[in-house]
mmCIF file of C-alpha atoms in Angstrom:
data_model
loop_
_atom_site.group_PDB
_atom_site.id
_atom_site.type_symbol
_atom_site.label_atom_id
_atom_site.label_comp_id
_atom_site.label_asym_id
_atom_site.label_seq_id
_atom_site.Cartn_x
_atom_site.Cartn_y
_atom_site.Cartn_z
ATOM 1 C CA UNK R 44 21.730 20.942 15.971
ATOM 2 C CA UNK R 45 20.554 20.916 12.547
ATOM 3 C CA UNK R 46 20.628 24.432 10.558
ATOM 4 C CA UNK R 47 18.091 24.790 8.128
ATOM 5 C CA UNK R 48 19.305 25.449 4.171
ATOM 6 C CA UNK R 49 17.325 26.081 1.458
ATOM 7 C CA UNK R 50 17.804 23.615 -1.272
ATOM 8 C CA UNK R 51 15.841 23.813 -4.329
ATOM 9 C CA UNK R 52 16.586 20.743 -6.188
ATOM 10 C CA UNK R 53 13.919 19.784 -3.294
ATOM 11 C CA UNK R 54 11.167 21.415 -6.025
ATOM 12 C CA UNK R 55 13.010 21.423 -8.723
ATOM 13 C CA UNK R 56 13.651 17.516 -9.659
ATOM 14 C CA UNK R 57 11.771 15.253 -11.656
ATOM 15 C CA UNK R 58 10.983 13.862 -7.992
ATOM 16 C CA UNK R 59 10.087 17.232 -6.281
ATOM 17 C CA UNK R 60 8.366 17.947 -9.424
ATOM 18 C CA UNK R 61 6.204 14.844 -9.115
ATOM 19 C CA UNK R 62 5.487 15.586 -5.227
ATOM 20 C CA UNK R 63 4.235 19.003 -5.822
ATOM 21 C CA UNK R 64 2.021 17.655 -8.584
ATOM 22 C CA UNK R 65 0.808 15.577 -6.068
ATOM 23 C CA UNK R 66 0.306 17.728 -3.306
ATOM 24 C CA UNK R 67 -2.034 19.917 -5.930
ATOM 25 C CA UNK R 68 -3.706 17.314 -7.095
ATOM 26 C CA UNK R 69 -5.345 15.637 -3.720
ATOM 27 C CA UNK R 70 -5.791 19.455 -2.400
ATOM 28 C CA UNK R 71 -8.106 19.571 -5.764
ATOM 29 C CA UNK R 72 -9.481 16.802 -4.842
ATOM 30 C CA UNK R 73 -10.123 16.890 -1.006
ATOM 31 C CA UNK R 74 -11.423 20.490 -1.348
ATOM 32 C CA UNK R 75 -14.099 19.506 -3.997
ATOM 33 C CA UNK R 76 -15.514 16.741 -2.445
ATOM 34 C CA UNK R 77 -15.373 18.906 0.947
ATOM 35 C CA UNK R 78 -17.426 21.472 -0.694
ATOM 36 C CA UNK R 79 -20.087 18.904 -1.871
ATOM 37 C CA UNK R 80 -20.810 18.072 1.876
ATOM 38 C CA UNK R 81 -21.686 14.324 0.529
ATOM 39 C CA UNK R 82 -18.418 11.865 2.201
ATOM 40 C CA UNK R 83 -20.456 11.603 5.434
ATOM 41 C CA UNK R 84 -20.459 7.561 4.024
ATOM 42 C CA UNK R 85 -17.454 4.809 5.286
ATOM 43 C CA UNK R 86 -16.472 5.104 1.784
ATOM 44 C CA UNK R 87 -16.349 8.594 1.381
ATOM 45 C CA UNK R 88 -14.775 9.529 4.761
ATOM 46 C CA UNK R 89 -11.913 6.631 3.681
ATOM 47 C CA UNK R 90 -11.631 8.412 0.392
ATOM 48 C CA UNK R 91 -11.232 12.341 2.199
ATOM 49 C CA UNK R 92 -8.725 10.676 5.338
ATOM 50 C CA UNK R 93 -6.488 9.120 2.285
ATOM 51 C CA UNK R 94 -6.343 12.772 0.128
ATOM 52 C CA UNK R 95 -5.751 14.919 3.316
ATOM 53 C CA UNK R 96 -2.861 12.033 5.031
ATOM 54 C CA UNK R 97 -1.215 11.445 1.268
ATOM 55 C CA UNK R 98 -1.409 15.544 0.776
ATOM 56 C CA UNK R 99 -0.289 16.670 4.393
ATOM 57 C CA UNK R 100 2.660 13.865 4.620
ATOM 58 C CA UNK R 101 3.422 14.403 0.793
ATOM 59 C CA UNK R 102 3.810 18.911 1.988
ATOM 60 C CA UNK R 103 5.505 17.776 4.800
ATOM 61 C CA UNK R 104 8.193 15.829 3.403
ATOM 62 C CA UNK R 105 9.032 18.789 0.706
ATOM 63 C CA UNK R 106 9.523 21.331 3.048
ATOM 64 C CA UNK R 107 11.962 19.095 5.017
ATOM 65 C CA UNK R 108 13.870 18.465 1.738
ATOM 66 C CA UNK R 109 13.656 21.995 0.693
ATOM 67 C CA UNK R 110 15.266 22.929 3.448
ATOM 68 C CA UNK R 111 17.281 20.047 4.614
ATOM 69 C CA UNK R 112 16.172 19.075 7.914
ATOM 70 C CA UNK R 113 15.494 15.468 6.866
ATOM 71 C CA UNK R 114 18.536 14.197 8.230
ATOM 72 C CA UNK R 115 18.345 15.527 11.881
ATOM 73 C CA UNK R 116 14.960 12.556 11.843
ATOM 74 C CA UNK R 117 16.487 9.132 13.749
ATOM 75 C CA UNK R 118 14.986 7.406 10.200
ATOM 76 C CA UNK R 119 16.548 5.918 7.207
ATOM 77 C CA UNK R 120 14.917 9.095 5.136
ATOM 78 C CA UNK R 121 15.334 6.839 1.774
ATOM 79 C CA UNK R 122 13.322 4.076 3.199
ATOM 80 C CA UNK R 123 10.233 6.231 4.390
ATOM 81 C CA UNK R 124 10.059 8.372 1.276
ATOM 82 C CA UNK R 125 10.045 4.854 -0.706
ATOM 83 C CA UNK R 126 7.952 3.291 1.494
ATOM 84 C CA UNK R 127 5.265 6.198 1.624
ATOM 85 C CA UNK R 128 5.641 7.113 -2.017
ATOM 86 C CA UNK R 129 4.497 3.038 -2.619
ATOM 87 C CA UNK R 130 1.539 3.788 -0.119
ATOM 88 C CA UNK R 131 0.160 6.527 -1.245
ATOM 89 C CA UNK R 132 0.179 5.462 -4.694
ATOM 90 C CA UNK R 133 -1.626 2.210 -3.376
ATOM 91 C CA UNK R 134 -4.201 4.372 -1.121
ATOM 92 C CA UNK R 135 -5.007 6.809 -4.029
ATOM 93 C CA UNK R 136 -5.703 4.403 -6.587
ATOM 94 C CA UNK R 137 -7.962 2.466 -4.413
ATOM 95 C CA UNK R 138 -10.024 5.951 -3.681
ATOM 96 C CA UNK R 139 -9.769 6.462 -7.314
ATOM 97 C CA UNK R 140 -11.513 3.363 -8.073
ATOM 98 C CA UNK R 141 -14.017 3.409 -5.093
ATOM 99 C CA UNK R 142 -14.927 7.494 -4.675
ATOM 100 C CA UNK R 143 -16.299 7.648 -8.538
ATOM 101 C CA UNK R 144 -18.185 3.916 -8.155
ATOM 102 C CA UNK R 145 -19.691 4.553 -4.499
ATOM 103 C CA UNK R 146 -20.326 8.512 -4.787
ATOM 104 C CA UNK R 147 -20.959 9.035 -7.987
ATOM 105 C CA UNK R 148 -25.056 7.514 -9.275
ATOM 106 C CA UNK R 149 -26.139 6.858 -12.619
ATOM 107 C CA UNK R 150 -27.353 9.224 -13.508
ATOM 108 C CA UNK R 151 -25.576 11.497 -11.539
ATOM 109 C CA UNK R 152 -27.895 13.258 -8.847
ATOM 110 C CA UNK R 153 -26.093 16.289 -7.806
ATOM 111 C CA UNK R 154 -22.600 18.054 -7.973
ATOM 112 C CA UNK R 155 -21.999 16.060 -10.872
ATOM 113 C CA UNK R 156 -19.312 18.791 -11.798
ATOM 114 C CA UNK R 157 -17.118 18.737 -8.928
ATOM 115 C CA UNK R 158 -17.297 14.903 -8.254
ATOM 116 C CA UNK R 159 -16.307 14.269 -11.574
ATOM 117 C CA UNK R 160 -13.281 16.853 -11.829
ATOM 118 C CA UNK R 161 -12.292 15.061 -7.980
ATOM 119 C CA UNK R 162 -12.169 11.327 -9.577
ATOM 120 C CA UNK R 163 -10.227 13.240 -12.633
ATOM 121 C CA UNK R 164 -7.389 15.135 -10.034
ATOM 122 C CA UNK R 165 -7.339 11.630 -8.015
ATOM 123 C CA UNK R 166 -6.757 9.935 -10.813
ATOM 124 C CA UNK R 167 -3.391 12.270 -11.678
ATOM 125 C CA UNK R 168 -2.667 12.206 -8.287
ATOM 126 C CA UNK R 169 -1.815 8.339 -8.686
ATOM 127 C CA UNK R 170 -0.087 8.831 -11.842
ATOM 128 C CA UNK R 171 1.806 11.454 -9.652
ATOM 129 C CA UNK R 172 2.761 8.716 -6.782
ATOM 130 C CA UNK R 173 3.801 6.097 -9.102
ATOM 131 C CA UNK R 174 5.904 8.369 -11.278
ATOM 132 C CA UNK R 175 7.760 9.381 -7.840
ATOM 133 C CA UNK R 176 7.974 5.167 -7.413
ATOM 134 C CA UNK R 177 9.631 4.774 -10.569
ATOM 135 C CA UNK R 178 12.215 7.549 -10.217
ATOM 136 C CA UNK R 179 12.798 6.477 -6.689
ATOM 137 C CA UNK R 180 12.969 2.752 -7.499
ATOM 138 C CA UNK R 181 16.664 1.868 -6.569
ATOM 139 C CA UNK R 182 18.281 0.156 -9.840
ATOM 140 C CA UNK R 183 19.596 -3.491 -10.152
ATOM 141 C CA UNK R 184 22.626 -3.743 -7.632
ATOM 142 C CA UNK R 185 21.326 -0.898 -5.445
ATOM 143 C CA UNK R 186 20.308 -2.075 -2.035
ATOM 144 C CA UNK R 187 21.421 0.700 -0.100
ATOM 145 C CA UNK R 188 17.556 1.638 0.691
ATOM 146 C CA UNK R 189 16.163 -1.436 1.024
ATOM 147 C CA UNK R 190 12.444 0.033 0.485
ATOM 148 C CA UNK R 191 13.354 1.498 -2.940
ATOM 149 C CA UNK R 192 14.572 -2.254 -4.162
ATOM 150 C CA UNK R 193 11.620 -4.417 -5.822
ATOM 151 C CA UNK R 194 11.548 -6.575 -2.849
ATOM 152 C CA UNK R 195 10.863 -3.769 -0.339
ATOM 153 C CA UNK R 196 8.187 -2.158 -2.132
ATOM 154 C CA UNK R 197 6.403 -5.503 -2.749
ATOM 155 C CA UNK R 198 6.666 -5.570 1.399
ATOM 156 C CA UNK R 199 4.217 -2.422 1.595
ATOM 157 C CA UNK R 200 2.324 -3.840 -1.210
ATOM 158 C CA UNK R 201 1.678 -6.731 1.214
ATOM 159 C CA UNK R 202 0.729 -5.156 3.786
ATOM 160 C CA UNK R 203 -1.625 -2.421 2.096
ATOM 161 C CA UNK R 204 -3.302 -5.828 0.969
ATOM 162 C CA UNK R 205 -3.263 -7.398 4.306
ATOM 163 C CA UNK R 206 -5.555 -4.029 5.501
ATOM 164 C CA UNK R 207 -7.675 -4.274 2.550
ATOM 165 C CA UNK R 208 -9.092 -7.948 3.689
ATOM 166 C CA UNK R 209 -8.850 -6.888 7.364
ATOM 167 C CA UNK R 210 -11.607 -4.407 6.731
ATOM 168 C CA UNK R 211 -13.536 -6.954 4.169
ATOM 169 C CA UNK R 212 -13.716 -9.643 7.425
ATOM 170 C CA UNK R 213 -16.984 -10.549 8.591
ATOM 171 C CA UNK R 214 -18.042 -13.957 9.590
ATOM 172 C CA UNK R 215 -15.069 -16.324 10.037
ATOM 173 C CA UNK R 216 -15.421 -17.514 13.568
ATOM 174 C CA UNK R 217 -17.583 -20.804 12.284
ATOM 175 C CA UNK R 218 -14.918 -22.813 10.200
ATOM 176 C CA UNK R 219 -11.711 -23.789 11.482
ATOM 177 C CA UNK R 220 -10.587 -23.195 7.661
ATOM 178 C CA UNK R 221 -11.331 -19.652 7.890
ATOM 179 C CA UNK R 222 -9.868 -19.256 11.006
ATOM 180 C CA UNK R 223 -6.870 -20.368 9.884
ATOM 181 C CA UNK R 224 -6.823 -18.320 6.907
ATOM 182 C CA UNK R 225 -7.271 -15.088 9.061
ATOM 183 C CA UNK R 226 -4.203 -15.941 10.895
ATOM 184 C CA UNK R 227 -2.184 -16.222 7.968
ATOM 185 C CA UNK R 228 -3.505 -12.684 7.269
ATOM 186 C CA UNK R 229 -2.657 -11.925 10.383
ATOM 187 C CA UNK R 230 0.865 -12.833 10.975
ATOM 188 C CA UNK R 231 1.956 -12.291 7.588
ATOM 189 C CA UNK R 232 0.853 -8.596 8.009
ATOM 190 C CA UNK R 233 2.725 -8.334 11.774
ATOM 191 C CA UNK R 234 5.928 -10.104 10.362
ATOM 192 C CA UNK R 235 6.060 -7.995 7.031
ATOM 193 C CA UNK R 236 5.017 -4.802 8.731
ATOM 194 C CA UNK R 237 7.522 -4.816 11.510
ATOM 195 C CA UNK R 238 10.164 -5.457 8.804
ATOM 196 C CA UNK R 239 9.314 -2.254 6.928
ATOM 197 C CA UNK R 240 9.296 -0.452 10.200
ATOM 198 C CA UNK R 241 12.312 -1.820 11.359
ATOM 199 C CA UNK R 242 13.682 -0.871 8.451
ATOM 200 C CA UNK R 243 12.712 2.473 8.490
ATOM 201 C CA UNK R 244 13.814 3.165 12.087
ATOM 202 C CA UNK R 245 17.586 1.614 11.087
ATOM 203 C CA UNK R 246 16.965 -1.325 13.545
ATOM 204 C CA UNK R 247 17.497 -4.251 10.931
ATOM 205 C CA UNK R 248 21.114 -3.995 11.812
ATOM 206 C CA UNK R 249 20.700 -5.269 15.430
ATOM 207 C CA UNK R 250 19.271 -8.670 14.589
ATOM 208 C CA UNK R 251 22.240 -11.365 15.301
ATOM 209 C CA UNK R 252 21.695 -13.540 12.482
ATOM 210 C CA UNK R 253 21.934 -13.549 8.548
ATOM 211 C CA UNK R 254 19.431 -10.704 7.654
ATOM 212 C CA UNK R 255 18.825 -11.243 4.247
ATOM 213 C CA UNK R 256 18.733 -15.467 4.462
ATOM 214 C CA UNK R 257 16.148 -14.531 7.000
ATOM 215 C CA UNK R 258 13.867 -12.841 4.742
ATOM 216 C CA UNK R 259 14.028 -15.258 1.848
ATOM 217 C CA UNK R 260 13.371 -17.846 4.740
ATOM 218 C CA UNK R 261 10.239 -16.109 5.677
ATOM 219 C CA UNK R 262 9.378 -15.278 1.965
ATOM 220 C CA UNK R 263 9.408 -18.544 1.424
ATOM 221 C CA UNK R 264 7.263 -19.458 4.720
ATOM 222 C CA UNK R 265 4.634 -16.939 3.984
ATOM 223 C CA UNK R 266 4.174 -17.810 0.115
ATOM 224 C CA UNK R 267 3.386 -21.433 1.687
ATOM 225 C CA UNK R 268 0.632 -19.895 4.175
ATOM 226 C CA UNK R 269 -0.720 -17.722 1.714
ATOM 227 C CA UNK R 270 -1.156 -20.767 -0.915
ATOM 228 C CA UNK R 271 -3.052 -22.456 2.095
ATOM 229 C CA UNK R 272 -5.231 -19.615 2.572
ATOM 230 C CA UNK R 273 -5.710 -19.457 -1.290
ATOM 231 C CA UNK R 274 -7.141 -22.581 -1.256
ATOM 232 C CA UNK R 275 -9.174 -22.619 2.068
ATOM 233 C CA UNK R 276 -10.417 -20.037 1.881
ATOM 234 C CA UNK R 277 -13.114 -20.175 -1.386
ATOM 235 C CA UNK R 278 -13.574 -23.410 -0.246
ATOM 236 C CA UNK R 279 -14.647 -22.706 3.042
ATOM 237 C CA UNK R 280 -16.298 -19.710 2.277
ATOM 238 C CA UNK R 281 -18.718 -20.541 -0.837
ATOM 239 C CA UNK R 282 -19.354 -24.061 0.365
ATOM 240 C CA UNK R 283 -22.840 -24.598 0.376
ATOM 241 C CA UNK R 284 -23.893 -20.859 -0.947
ATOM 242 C CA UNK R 285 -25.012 -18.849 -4.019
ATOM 243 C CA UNK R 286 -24.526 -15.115 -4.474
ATOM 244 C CA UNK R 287 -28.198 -13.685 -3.132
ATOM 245 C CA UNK R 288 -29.756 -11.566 -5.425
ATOM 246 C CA UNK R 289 -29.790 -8.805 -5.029
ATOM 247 C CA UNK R 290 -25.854 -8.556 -3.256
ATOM 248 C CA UNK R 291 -24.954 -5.352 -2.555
ATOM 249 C CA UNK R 292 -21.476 -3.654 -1.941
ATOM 250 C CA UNK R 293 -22.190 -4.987 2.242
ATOM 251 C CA UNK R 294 -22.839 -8.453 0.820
ATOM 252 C CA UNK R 295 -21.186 -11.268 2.798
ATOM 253 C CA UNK R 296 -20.856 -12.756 -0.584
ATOM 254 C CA UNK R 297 -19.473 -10.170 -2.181
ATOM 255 C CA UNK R 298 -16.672 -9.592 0.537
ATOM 256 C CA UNK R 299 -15.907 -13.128 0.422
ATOM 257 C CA UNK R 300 -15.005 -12.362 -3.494
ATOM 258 C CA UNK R 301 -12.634 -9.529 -2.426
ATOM 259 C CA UNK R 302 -11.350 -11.315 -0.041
ATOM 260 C CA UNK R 303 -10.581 -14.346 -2.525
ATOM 261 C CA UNK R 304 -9.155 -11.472 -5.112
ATOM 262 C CA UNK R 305 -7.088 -9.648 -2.709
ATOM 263 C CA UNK R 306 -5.435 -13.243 -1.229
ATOM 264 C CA UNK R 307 -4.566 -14.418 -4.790
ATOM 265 C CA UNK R 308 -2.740 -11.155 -5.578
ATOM 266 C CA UNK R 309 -0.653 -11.238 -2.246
ATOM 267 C CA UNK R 310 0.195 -14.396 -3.276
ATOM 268 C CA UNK R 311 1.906 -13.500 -6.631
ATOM 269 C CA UNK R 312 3.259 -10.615 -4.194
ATOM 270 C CA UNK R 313 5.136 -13.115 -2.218
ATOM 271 C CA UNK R 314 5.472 -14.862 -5.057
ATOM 272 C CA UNK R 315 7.719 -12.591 -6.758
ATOM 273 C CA UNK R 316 9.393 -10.785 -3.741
ATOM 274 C CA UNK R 317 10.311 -14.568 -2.765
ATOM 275 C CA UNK R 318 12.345 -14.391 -6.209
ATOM 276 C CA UNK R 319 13.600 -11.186 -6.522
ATOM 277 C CA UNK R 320 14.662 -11.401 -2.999
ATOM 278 C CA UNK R 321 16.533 -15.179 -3.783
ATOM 279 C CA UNK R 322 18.326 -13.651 -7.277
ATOM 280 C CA UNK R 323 19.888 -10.523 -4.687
ATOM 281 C CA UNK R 324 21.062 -13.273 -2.168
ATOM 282 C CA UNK R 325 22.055 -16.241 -3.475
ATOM 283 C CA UNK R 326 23.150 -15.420 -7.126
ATOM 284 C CA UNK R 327 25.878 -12.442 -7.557
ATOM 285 C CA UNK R 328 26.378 -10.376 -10.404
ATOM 286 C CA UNK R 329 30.025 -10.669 -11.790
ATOM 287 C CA UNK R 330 31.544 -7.047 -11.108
#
């Protein structure tokens, strides 16, 4: 049975430091929009669920460090506060970029104030996340949290990407091309998202075959797919059509765009996870 004891380097670390910054900072944040009564919108009810999840999982994981329950939880603890750290950094710079260009008219119409100081504590917030990412990245040689390596954050990278096009998906069901592109989406996310959670639940260690061969294999696998779907899918999707004007943010058009976007830069994600992970594999440094 685990006893609970108080340990203040919890708070008191760069890292704990950063955490509480962001805990304050998406409380600001969440409790100024909530008092405008204007996130009734998908965008702004995305941009209140990511402040309250990043600042209720963010509270939650400092009190289990302060007082040092963390390891009775049947989780590599490393791995999820990497992993999470990554996400949340992800999730509040996306609400950073979309709550001030969705929310926010110009001119500004009302509660100009509070929406403004909101984008502002958002914005810190990410700085907040990413700082914890860097102090929390492991360092070259380090693999004992596999989430805190370069390869393992590019995995929730990939899959915060992989959501991001799911929920830009409209109208793919008429070209085989498309279709094909959605299931790259589709089993790249599974593949690279049951990895992560695998790895977070210490379950890695039960597959009977090279584990780390196997993920350059599928690195390697997925950066072909996703150079398919690079390709097909602009040419598939703008074949044949202009951008209508005018082409709002619910534009088929202009969610074909993000979709093209968000593909290319999973690409380079594979891309470079494909190397980093080949370079801790196949080439040793001399102790």
């Amino acid at each position: 049975m685990a006893v609970a004891t108080v340990n203040l380097r919890a708070v008191t670390s760069w890292v704990g430091i950063a955490r509480l910054f962001a805990v304050v900072l998406s409380c600001v944040a969440f409790s100024l929009v909530a008092s405008t009564g204007e996130y009734k919108s998908p965008y702004g009810t995305w941009c209140m669920f990511t402040w309250c999840f990043c600042f209720t999982v963010t509270l939650v994981v400092l009190v289990l460090e302060l007082l040092e329950l963390y390891s009775a939880l049947p989780i590599s603890w490393d791995d999820f506060t990497s992993a999470f750290s990554m996400l949340a950094a992800l999730m509040v710079f996306t609400t950073s970029v979309v709550y001030p260009s969705t929310s926010i008219g110009s001119p500004c119409s009302s509660h100009c104030a509070q929406k403004a100081v909101a984008t502002t504590a958002s914005c810190l917030c990410f700085l907040a996340y990413a700082l914890e990412v860097g102090l929390t990245r492991a360092k070259p040689g380090d693999i004992s949290s596999f989430l805190s390596t370069v390869p393992g954050l590019l995995k929730v990278f990939e899959v915060y990407v992989a959501c991001l096009i799911f929920s830009l998906l409209d109208s793919y069901a008429s070209e085989a091309g498309l279709q094909w592109c959605v299931a790259v989406y589709s089993i790249c996310f599974i593949v690279t998202f049951l990895i992560i959670i695998f790895t977070i639940g210490r379950c890695l260690a039960y597959i009977p075959c090279p584990l780390e061969k196997m993920l350059v294999g599928y690195n390697a696998l997925a950066l072909v797919m996703y150079i398919t779907a690079t390709v097909l899918w602009p040419l598939y999707s703008f074949k044949d059509t202009k951008r209508p004007n005018p082409c709002n943010s619910e534009c088929a058009w202009n969610k074909h765009l993000g979709v093209t976007f968000l593909t290319i830069f999973n690409l380079i994600a594979y891309l470079v996870d494909l190397i980093y992970s080949t370079r801790m594999v196949f080439i040793r440094t001399p102790s």
